[in-house]
Every structure is written in structure tokens, then in C-alpha cells.
PDB file of C-alpha atoms in Angstrom:
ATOM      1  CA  UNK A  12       8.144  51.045 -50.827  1.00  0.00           C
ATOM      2  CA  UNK A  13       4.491  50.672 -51.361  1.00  0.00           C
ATOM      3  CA  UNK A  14       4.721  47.708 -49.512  1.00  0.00           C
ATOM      4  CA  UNK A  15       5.805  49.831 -46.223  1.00  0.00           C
ATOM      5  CA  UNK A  16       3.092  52.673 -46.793  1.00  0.00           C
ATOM      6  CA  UNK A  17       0.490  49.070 -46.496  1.00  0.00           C
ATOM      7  CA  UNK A  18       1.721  47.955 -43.343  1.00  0.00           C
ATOM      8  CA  UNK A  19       3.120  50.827 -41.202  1.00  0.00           C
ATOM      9  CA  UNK A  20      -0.198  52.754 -40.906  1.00  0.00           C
ATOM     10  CA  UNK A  21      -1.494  48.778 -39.689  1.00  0.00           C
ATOM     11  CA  UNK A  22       1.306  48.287 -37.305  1.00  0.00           C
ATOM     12  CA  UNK A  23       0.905  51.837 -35.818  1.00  0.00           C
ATOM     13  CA  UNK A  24      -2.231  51.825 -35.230  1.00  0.00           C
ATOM     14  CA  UNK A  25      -2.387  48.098 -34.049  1.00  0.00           C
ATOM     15  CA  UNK A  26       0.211  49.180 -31.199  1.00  0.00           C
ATOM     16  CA  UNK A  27      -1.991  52.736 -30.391  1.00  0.00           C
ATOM     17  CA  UNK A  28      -4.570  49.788 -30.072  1.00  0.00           C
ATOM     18  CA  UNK A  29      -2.768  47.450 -27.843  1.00  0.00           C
ATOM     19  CA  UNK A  30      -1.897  50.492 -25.104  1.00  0.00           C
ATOM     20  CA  UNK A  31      -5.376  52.114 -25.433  1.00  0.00           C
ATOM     21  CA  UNK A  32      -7.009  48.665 -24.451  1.00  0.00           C
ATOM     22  CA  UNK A  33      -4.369  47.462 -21.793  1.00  0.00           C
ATOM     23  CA  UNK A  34      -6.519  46.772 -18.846  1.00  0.00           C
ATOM     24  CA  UNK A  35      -3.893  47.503 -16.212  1.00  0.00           C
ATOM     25  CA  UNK A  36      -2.404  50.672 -15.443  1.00  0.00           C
ATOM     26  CA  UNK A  37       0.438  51.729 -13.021  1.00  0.00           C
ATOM     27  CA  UNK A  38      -2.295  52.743 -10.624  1.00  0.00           C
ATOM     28  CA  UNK A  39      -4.129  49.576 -10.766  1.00  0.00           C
ATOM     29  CA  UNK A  40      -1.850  47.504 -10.526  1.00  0.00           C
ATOM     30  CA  UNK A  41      -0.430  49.265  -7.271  1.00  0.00           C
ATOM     31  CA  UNK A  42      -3.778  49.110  -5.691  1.00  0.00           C
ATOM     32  CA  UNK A  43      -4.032  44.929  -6.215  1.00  0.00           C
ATOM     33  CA  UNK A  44      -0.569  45.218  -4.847  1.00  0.00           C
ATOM     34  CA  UNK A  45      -1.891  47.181  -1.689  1.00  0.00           C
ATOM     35  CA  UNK A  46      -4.936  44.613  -1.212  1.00  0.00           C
ATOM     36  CA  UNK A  47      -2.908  41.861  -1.904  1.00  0.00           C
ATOM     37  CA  UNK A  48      -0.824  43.233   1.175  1.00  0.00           C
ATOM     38  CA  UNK A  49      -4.112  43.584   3.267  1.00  0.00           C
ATOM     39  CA  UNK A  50      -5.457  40.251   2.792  1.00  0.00           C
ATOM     40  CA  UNK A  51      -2.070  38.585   3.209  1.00  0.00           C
ATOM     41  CA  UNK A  52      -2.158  40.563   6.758  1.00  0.00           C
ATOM     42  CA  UNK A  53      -6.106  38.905   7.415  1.00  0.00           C
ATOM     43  CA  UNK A  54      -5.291  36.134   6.857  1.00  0.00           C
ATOM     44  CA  UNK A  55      -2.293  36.559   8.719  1.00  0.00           C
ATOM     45  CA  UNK A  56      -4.588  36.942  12.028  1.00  0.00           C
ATOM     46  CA  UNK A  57      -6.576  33.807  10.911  1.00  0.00           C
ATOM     47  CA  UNK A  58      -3.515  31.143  11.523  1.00  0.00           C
ATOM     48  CA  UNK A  59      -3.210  29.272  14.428  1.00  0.00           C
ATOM     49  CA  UNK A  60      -1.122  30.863  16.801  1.00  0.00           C
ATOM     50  CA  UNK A  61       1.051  27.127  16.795  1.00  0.00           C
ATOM     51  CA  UNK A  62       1.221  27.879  12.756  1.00  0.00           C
ATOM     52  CA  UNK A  63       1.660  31.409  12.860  1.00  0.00           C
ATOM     53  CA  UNK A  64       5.451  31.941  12.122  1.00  0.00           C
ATOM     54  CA  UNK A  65       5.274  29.473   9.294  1.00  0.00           C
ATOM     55  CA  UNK A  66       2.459  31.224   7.679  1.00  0.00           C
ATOM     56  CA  UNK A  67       3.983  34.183   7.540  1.00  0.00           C
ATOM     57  CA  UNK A  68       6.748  33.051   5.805  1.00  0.00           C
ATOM     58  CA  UNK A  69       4.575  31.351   3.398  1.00  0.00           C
ATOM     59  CA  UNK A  70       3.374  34.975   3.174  1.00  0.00           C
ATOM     60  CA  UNK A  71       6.609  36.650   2.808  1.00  0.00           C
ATOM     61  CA  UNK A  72       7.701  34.466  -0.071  1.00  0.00           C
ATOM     62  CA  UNK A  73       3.733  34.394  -1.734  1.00  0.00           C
ATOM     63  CA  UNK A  74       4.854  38.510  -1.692  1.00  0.00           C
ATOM     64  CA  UNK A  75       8.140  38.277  -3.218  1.00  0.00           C
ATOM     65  CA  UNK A  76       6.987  35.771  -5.892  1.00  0.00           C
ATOM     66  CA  UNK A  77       3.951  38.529  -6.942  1.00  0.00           C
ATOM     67  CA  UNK A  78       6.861  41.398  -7.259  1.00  0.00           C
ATOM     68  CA  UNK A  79       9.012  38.948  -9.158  1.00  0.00           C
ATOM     69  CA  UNK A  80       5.519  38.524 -11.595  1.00  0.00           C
ATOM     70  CA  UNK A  81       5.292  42.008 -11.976  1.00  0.00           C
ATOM     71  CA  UNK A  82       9.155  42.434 -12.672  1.00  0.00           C
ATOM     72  CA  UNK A  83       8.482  40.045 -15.103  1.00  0.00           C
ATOM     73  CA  UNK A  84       5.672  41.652 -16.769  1.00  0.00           C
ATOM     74  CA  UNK A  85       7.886  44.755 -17.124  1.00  0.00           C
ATOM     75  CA  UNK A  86      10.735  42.914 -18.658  1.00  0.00           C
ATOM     76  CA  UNK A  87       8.210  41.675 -21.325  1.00  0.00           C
ATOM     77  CA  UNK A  88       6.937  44.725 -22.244  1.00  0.00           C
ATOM     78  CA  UNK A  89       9.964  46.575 -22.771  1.00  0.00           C
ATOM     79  CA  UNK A  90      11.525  43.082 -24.674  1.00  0.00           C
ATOM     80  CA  UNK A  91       8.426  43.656 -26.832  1.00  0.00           C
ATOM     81  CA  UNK A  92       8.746  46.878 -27.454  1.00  0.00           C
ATOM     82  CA  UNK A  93      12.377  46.776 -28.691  1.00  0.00           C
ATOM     83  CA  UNK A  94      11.144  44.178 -30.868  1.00  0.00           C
ATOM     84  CA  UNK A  95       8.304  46.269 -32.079  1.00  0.00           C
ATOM     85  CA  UNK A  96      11.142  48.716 -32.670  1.00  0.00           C
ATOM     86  CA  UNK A  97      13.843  46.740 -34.211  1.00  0.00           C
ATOM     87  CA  UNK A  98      10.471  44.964 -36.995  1.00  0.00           C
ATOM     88  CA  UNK A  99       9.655  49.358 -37.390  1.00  0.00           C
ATOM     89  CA  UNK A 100      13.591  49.868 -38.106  1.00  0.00           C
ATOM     90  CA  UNK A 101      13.707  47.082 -40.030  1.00  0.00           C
ATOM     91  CA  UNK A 102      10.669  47.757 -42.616  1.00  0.00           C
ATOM     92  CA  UNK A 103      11.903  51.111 -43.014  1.00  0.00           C
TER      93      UNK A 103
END
């Protein structure tokens, strides 16, 4: 038992640490989303007009691959927080 009083307080607060420090938010990320969006759209206008259908399907799938990363990056965070969960359940 005295082991769990040791790490718990270290493991709480290490997590409290983690989310106060995370360097993205919701709203950040949204607004890289938004400029990513706007300079996919410049340089959009920049191809060749000969090039210009197969750029923007270079574009379209450049979009789709940066949703999948965030997807991702969701997935990750909620797989690590059901193992942050599971190591809590299991030390108690």
C-alpha cells in the first residue's frame, strides 16, 4: 500500500503536467487546419494552367492525408489514456 501512496501522487501529477504543457489545443490546431486550406488554395492559383487539374488533386489527397494525421493523433490520445487508466486501475 505504501508503495501506491509513492507513485500515485507522481503519476497524477505527471499527467496534470502532460495536459498543462500540450502545445496544441482544439483551437490551434483548427486554425493550422484553416491556413493549411488557404495556402493549399495559393498555391492552387500558382500551377500552370496545363498542370492545374493534377495539382489539385495532389491537393485534395495532401488534405485528406493531414485529417487522417489528426484522426490519428486523436486515436493516440484516447489509446493512451485508457492505458493511463487501466496502469491507475491496476495499482489500485
Amino acid at each position: 500500500m505504501d508503495s501506491i501512496k509513492a507513485t500515485l501522487p507522481d503519476m497524477v501529477k505527471a499527467r496534470v503536467e502532460d495536459l498543462y504543457n500540450a502545445q496544441l489545443s482544439d483551437e490551434e490546431v483548427l486554425a493550422h487546419m484553416v491556413d493549411m486550406k488557404a495556402k493549399a488554395a495559393r498555391l492552387l492559383e500558382l500551377a500552370v494552367d496545363e498542370h492545374r487539374d493534377e495539382a489539385a488533386d495532389v491537393l485534395r489527397e495532401l488534405l485528406e492525408l493531414a485529417q487522417r494525421v489528426r484522426r490519428s493523433y486523436v486515436d493516440m490520445a484516447y489509446r493512451q489514456g485508457l492505458r493511463d487508466g487501466h496502469d491507475l486501475k491496476s495499482l489500485l
